[in-house]
PDB file of C-alpha atoms in Angstrom:
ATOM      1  CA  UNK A1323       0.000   0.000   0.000  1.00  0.00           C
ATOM      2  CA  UNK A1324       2.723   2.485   1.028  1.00  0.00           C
ATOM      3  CA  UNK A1325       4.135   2.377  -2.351  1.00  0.00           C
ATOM      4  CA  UNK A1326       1.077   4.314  -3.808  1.00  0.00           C
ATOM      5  CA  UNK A1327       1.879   7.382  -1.621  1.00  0.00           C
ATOM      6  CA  UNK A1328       3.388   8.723  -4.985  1.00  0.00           C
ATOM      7  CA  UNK A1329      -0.189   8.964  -6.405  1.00  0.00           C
ATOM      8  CA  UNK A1330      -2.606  12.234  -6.119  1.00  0.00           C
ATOM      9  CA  UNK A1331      -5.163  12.493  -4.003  1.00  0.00           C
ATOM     10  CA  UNK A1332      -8.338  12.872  -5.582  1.00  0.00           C
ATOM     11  CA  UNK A1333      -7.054  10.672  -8.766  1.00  0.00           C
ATOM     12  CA  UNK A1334      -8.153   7.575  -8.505  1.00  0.00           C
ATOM     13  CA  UNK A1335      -9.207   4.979  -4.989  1.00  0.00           C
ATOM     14  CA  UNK A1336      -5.750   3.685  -4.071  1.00  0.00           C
ATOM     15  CA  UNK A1337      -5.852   0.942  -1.364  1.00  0.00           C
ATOM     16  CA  UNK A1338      -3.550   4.005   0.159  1.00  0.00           C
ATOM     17  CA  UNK A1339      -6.271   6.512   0.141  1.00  0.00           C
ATOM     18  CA  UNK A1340      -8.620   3.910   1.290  1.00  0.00           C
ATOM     19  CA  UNK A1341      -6.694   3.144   4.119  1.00  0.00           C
ATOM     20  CA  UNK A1342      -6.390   6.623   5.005  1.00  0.00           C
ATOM     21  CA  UNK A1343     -10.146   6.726   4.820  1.00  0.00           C
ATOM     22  CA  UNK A1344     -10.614   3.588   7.406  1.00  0.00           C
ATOM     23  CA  UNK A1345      -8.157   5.047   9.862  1.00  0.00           C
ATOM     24  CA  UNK A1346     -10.371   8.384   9.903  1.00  0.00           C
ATOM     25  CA  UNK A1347     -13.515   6.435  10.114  1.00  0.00           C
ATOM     26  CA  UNK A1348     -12.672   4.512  12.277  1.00  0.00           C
ATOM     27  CA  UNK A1349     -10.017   6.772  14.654  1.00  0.00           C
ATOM     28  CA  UNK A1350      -7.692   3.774  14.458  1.00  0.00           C
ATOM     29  CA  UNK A1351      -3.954   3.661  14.037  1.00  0.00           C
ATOM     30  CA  UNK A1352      -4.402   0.980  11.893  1.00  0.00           C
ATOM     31  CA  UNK A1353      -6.148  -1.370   9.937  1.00  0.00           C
ATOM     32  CA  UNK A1354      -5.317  -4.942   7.880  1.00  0.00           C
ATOM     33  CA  UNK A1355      -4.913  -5.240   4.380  1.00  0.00           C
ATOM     34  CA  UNK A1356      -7.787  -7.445   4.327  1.00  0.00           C
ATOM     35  CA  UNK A1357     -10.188  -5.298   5.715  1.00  0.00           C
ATOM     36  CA  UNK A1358      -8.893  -2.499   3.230  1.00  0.00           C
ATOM     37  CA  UNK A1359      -9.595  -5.558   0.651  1.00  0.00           C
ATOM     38  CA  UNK A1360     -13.602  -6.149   2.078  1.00  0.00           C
ATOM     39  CA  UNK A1361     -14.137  -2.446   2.109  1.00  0.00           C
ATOM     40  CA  UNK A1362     -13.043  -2.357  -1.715  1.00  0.00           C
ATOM     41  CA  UNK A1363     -15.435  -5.109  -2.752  1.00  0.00           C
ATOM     42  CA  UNK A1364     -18.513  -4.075  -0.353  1.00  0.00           C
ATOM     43  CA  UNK A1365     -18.425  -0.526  -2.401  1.00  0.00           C
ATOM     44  CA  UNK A1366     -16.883  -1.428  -5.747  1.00  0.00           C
ATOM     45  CA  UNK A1367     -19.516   0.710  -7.086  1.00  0.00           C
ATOM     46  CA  UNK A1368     -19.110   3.568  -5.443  1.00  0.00           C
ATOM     47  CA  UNK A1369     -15.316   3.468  -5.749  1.00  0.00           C
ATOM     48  CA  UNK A1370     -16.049   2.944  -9.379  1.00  0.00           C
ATOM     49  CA  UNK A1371     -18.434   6.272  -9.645  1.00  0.00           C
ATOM     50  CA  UNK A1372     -16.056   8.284  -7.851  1.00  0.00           C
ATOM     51  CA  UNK A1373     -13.162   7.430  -9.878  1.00  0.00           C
ATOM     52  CA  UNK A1374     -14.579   8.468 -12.916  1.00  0.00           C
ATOM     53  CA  UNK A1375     -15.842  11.869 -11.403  1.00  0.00           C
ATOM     54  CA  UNK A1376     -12.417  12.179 -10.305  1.00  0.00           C
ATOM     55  CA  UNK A1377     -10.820  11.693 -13.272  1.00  0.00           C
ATOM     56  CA  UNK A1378     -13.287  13.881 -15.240  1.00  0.00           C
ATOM     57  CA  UNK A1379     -12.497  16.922 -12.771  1.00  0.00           C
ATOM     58  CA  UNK A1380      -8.961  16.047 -13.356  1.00  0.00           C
ATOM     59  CA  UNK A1381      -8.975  16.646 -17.152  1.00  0.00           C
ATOM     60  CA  UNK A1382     -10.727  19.777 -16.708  1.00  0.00           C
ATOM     61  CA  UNK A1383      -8.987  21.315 -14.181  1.00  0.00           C
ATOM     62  CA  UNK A1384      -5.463  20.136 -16.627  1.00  0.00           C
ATOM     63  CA  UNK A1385      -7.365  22.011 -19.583  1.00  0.00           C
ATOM     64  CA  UNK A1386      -7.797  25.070 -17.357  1.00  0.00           C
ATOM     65  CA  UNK A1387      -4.461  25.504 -16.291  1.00  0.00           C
ATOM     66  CA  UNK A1388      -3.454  26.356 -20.012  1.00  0.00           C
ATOM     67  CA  UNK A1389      -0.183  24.226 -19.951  1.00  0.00           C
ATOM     68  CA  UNK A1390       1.731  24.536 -23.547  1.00  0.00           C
ATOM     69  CA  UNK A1391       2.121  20.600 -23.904  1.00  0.00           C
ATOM     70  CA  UNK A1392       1.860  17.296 -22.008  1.00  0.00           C
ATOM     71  CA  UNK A1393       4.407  16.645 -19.239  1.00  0.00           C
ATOM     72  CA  UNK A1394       4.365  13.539 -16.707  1.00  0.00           C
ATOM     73  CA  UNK A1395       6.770  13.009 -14.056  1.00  0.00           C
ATOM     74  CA  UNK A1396       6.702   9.423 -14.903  1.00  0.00           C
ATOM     75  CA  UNK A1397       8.703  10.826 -17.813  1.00  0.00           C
ATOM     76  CA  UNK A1398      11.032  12.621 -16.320  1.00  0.00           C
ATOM     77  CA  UNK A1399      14.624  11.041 -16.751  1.00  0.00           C
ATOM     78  CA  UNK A1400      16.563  11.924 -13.206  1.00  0.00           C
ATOM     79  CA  UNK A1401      19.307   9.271 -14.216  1.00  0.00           C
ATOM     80  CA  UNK A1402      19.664  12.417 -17.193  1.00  0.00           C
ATOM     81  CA  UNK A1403      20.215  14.996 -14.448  1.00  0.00           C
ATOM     82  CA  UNK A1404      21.310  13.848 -10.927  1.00  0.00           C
ATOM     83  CA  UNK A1405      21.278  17.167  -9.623  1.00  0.00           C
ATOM     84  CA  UNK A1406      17.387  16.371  -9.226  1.00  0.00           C
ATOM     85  CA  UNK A1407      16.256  14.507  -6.129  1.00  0.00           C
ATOM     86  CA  UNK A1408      13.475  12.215  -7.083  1.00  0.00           C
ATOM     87  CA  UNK A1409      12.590  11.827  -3.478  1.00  0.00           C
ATOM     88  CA  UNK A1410      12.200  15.115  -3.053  1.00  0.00           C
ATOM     89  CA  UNK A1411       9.752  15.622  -6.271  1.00  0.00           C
ATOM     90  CA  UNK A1412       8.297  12.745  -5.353  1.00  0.00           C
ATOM     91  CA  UNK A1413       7.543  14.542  -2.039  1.00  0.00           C
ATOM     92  CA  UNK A1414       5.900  17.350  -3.547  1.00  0.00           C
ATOM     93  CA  UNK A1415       3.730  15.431  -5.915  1.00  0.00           C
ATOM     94  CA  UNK A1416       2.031  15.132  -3.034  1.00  0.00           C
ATOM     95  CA  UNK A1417       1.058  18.424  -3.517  1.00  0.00           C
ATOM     96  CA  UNK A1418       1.158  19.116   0.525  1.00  0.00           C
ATOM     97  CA  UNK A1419       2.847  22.201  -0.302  1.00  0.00           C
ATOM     98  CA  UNK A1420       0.289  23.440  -2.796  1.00  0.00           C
ATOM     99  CA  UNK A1421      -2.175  22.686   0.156  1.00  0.00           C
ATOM    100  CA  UNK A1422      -0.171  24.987   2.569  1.00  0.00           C
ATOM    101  CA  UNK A1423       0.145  27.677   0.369  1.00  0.00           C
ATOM    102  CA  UNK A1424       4.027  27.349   0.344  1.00  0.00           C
ATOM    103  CA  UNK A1425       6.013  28.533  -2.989  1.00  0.00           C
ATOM    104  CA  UNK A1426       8.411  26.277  -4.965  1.00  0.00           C
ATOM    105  CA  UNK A1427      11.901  28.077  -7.561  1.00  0.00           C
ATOM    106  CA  UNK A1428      13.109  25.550  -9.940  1.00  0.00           C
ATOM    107  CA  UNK A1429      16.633  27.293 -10.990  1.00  0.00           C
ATOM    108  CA  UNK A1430      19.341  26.293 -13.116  1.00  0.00           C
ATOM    109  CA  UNK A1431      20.430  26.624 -16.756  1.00  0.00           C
ATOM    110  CA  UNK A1432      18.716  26.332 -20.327  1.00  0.00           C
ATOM    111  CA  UNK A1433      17.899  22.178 -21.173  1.00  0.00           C
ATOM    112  CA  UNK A1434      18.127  20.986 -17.097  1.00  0.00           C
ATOM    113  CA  UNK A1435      14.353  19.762 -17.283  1.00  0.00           C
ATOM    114  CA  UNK A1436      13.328  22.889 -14.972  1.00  0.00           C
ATOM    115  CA  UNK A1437       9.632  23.247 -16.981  1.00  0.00           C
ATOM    116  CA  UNK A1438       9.327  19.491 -17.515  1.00  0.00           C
ATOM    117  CA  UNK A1439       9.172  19.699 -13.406  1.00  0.00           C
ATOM    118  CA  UNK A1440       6.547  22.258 -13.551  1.00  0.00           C
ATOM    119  CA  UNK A1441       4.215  21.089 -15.762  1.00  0.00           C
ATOM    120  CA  UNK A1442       4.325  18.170 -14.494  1.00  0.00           C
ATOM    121  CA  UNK A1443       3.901  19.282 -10.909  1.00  0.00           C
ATOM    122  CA  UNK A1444       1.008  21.718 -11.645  1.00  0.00           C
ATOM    123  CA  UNK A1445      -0.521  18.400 -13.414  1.00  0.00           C
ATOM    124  CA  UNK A1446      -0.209  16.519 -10.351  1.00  0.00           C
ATOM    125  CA  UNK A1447      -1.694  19.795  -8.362  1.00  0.00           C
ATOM    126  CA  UNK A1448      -4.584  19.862 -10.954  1.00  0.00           C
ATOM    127  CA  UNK A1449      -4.834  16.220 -10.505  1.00  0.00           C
ATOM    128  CA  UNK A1450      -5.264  16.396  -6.965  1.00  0.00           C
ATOM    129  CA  UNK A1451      -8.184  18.981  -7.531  1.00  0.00           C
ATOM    130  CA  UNK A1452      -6.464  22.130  -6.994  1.00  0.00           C
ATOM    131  CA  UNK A1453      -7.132  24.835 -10.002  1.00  0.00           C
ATOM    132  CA  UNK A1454      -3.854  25.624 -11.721  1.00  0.00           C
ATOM    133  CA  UNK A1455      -2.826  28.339 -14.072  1.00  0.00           C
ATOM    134  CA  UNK A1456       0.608  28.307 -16.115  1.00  0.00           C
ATOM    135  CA  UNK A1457       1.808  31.396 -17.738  1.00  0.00           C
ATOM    136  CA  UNK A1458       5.475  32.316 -19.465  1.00  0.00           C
ATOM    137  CA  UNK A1459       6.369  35.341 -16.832  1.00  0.00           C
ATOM    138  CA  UNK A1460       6.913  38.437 -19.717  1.00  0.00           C
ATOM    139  CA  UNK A1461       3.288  36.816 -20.809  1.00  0.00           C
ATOM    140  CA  UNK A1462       1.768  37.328 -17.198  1.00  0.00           C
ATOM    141  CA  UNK A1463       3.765  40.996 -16.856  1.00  0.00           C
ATOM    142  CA  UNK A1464       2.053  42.421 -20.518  1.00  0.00           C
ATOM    143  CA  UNK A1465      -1.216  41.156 -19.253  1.00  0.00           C
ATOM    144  CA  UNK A1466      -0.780  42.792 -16.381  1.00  0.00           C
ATOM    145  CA  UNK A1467       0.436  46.111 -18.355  1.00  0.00           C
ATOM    146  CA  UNK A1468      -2.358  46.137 -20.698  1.00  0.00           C
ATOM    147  CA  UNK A1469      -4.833  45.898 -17.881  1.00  0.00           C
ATOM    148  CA  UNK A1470      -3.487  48.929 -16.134  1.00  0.00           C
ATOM    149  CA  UNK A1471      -4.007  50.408 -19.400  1.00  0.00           C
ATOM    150  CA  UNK A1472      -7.165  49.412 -19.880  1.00  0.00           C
ATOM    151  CA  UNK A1473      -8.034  50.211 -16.099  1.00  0.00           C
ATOM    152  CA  UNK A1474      -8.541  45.964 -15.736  1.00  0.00           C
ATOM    153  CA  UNK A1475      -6.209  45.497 -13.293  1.00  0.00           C
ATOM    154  CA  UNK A1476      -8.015  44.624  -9.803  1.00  0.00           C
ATOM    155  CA  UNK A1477     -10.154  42.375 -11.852  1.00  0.00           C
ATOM    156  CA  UNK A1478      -6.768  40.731 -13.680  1.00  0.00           C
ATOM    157  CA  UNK A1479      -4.323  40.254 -10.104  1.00  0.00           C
ATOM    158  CA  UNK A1480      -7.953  39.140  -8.824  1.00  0.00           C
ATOM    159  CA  UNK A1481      -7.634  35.925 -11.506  1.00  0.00           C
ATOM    160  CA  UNK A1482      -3.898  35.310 -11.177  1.00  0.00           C
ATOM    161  CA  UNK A1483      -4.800  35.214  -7.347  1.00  0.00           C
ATOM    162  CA  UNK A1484      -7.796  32.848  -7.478  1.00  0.00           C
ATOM    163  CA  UNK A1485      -6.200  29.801  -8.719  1.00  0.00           C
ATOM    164  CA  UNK A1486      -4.522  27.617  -5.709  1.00  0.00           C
ATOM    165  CA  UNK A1487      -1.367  26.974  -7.825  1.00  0.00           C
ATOM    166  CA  UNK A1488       0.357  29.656 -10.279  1.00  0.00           C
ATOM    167  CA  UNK A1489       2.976  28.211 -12.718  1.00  0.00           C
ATOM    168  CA  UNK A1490       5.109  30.927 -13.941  1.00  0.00           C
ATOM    169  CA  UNK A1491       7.700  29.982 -16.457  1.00  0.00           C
ATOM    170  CA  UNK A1492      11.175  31.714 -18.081  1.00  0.00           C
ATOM    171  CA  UNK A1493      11.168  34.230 -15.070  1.00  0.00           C
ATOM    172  CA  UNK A1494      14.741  35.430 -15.989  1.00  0.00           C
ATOM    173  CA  UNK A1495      15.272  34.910 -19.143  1.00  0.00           C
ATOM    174  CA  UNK A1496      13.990  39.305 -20.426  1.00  0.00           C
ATOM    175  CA  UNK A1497      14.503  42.355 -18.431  1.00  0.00           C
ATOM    176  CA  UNK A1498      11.584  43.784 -16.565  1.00  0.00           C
ATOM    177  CA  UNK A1499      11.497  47.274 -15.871  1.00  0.00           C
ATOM    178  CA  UNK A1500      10.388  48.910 -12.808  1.00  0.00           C
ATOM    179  CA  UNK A1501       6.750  49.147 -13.747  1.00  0.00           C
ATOM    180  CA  UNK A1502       6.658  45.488 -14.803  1.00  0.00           C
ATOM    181  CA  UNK A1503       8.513  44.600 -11.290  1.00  0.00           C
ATOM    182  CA  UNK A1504       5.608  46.567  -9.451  1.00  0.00           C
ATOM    183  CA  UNK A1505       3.053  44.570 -11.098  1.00  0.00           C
ATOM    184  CA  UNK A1506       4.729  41.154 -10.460  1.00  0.00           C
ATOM    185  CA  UNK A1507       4.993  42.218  -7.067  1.00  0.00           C
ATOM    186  CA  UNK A1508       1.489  42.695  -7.004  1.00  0.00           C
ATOM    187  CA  UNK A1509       0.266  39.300  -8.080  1.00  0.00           C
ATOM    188  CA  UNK A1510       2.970  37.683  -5.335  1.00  0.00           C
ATOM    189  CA  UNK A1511       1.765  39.721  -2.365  1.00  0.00           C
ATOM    190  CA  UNK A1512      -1.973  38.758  -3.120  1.00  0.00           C
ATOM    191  CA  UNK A1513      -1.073  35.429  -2.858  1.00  0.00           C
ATOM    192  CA  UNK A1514       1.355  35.467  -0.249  1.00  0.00           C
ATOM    193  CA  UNK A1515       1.326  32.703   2.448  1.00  0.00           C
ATOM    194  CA  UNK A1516      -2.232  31.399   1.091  1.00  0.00           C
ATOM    195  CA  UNK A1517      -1.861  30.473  -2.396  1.00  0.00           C
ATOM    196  CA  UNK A1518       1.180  28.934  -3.820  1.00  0.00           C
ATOM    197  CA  UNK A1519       3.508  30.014  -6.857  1.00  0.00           C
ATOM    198  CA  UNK A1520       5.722  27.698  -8.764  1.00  0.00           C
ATOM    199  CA  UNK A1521       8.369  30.327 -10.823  1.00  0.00           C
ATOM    200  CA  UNK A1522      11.337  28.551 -12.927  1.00  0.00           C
ATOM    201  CA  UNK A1523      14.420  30.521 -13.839  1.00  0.00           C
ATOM    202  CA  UNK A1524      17.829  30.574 -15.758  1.00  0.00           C
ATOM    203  CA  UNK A1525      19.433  32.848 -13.549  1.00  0.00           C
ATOM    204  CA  UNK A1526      20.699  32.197  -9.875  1.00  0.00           C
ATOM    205  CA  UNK A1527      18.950  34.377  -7.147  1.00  0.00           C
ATOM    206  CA  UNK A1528      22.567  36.735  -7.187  1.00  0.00           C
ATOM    207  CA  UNK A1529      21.598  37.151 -10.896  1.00  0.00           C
ATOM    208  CA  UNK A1530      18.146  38.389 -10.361  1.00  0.00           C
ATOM    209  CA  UNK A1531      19.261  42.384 -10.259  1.00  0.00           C
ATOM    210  CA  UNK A1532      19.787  41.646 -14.257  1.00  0.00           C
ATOM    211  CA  UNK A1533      15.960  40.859 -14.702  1.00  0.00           C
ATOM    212  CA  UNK A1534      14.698  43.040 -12.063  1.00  0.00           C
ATOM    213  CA  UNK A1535      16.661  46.526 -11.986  1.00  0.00           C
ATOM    214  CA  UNK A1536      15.357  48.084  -8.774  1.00  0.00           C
ATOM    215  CA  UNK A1537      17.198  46.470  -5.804  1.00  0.00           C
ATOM    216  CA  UNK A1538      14.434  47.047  -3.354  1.00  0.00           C
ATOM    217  CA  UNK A1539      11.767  44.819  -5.541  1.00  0.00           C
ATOM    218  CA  UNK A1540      14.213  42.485  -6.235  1.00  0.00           C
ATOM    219  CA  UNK A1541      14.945  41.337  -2.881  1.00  0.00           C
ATOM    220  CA  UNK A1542      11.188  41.653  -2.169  1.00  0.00           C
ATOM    221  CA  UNK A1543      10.380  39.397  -4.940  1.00  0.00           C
ATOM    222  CA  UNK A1544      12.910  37.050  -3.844  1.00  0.00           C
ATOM    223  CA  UNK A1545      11.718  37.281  -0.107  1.00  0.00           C
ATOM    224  CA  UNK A1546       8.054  36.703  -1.174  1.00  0.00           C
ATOM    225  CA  UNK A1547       9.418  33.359  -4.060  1.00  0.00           C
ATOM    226  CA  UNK A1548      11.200  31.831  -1.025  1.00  0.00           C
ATOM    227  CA  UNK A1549       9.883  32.158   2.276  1.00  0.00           C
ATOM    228  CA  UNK A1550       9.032  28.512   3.754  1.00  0.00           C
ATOM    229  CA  UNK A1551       9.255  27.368   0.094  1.00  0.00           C
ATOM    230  CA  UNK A1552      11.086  24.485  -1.572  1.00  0.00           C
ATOM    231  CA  UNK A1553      14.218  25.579  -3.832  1.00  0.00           C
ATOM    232  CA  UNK A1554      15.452  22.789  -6.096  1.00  0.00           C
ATOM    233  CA  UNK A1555      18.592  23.529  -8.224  1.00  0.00           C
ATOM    234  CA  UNK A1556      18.943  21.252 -11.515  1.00  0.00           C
ATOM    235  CA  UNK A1557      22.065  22.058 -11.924  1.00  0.00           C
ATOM    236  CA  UNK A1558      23.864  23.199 -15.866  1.00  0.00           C
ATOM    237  CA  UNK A1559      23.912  19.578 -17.733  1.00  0.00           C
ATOM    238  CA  UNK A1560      21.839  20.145 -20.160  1.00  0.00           C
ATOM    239  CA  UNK A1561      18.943  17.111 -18.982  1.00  0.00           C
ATOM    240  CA  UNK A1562      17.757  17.576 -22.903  1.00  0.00           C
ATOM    241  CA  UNK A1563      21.115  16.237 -24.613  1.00  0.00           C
ATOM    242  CA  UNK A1564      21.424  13.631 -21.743  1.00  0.00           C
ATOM    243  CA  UNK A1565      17.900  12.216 -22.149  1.00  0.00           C
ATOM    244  CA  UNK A1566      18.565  12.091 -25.784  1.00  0.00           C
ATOM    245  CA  UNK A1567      21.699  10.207 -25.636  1.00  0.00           C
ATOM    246  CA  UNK A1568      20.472   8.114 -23.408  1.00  0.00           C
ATOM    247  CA  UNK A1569      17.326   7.140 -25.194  1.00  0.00           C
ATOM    248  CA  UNK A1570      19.398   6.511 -28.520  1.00  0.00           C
ATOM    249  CA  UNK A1571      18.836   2.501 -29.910  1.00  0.00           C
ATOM    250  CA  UNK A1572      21.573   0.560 -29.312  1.00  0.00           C
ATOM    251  CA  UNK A1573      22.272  -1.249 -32.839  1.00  0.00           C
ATOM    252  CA  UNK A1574      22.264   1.663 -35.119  1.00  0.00           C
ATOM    253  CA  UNK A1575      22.122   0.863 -38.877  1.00  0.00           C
ATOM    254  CA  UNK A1576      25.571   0.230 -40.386  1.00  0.00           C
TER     255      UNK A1576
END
């Protein structure tokens, strides 16, 4: 049973999650794996209805979340890039942190597998019945911009802070001026300490005063992207060109 602890909640009736459910039922420290077994068969049925409204709220809340493409943890290669722990993503595809509100930085350079992580963790969030949104960060900043402009922008931040789980991607990678830094800010202090945020970057935090100029917002981004958060470095082997290699048949053509 233990070894379906990797799985969502709120994906499918594990014999984990159903012995999670006896113990609370029953305020017991404990229970066999054939009574897990009876209660399976005595409500087949029901298990059997749930799952599929499970998985159906699943889908949609993965077709919310607006990710660019498919990405599984299951096909994640860590023997490509050992600088990522796969206990510790297995730990957060638990998604306790997206419960708590707690924000995770995936950092390192170009081709580590740092957006392949955050699909797929959003997926697991969305899985797990949290509402997900994934954006590209210079995307989020111009919609933020043109709703100034356009006097939308309680109504925007108000969106961006709704969902339990914001992916932002390629923080890092273009300059933000001070008025794009403000708005950023913004979004992260709405959601501070109740909602999480997932970022990914190229640059090291020390690196940060080249995409945000203003010192002051800069460490205040990096205060609010950190605090009681999860940082998990993949490192500069580019995961990409390892996978690849590694994935290459054997007995090429002569």
């Amino acid at each position: 049973m233990r070894a379906d602890l990797d799985v969502p909640p709120g994906q499918r009736h594990t014999a984990t999650r159903i012995y999670h459910r006896l113990l609370e039922e029953h305020g017991v420290r404990d229970v066999s794996y054939q009574r897990v077994s009876a209660y399976v068969r005595e409500r087949k049925p029901q298990l059997q209805a749930e799952q599929v409204t499970a998985r159906r709220r699943s889908e949609r809340l993965i077709k919310a979340a607006g990710f660019p493409r498919s990405k599984t943890l299951r096909d994640f290669d860590f023997g490509a890039n050992l600088s990522v722990d796969p206990a510790m993503i297995r730990t957060l595809a638990t998604c306790d942190w997206v419960k708590e509100g707690l924000p995770l930085c995936l950092i390192g350079d170009s081709g580590t597998g740092k957006s392949h992580l955050l699909i797929a963790l959003g997926a697991e969030a969305a899985k797990a019945g949290y509402r997900v949104r994934y954006t590209l960060a210079a995307r989020l900043v111009n919609k933020l911009i043109e709703a100034v402009d356009g006097k939308r922008l309680t109504n925007t931040i108000a969106r961006y802070s709704g969902v339990d789980l914001l992916c932002i991607d390629e923080l890092g990678y273009t300059e933000l001026d001070r008025r794009g830094a403000e708005l950023l800010f913004q979004v992260l202090t709405e959601r501070e300490e109740r909602k999480s945020v997932a970022i990914v970057s190229n640059r090291s935090f020390a690196g940060w005063s080249k995409t945000f100029t203003d010192p002051g917002l800069c460490a205040a981004i990096i205060d609010r992207l950190t605090f009681g958060g999860n940082i998990i470095e993949t490192g500069t082997r580019s995961y990409r060109g390892a996978h690849a290699k590694a994935t290459e048949p054997t007995d090429k053509p002569r």
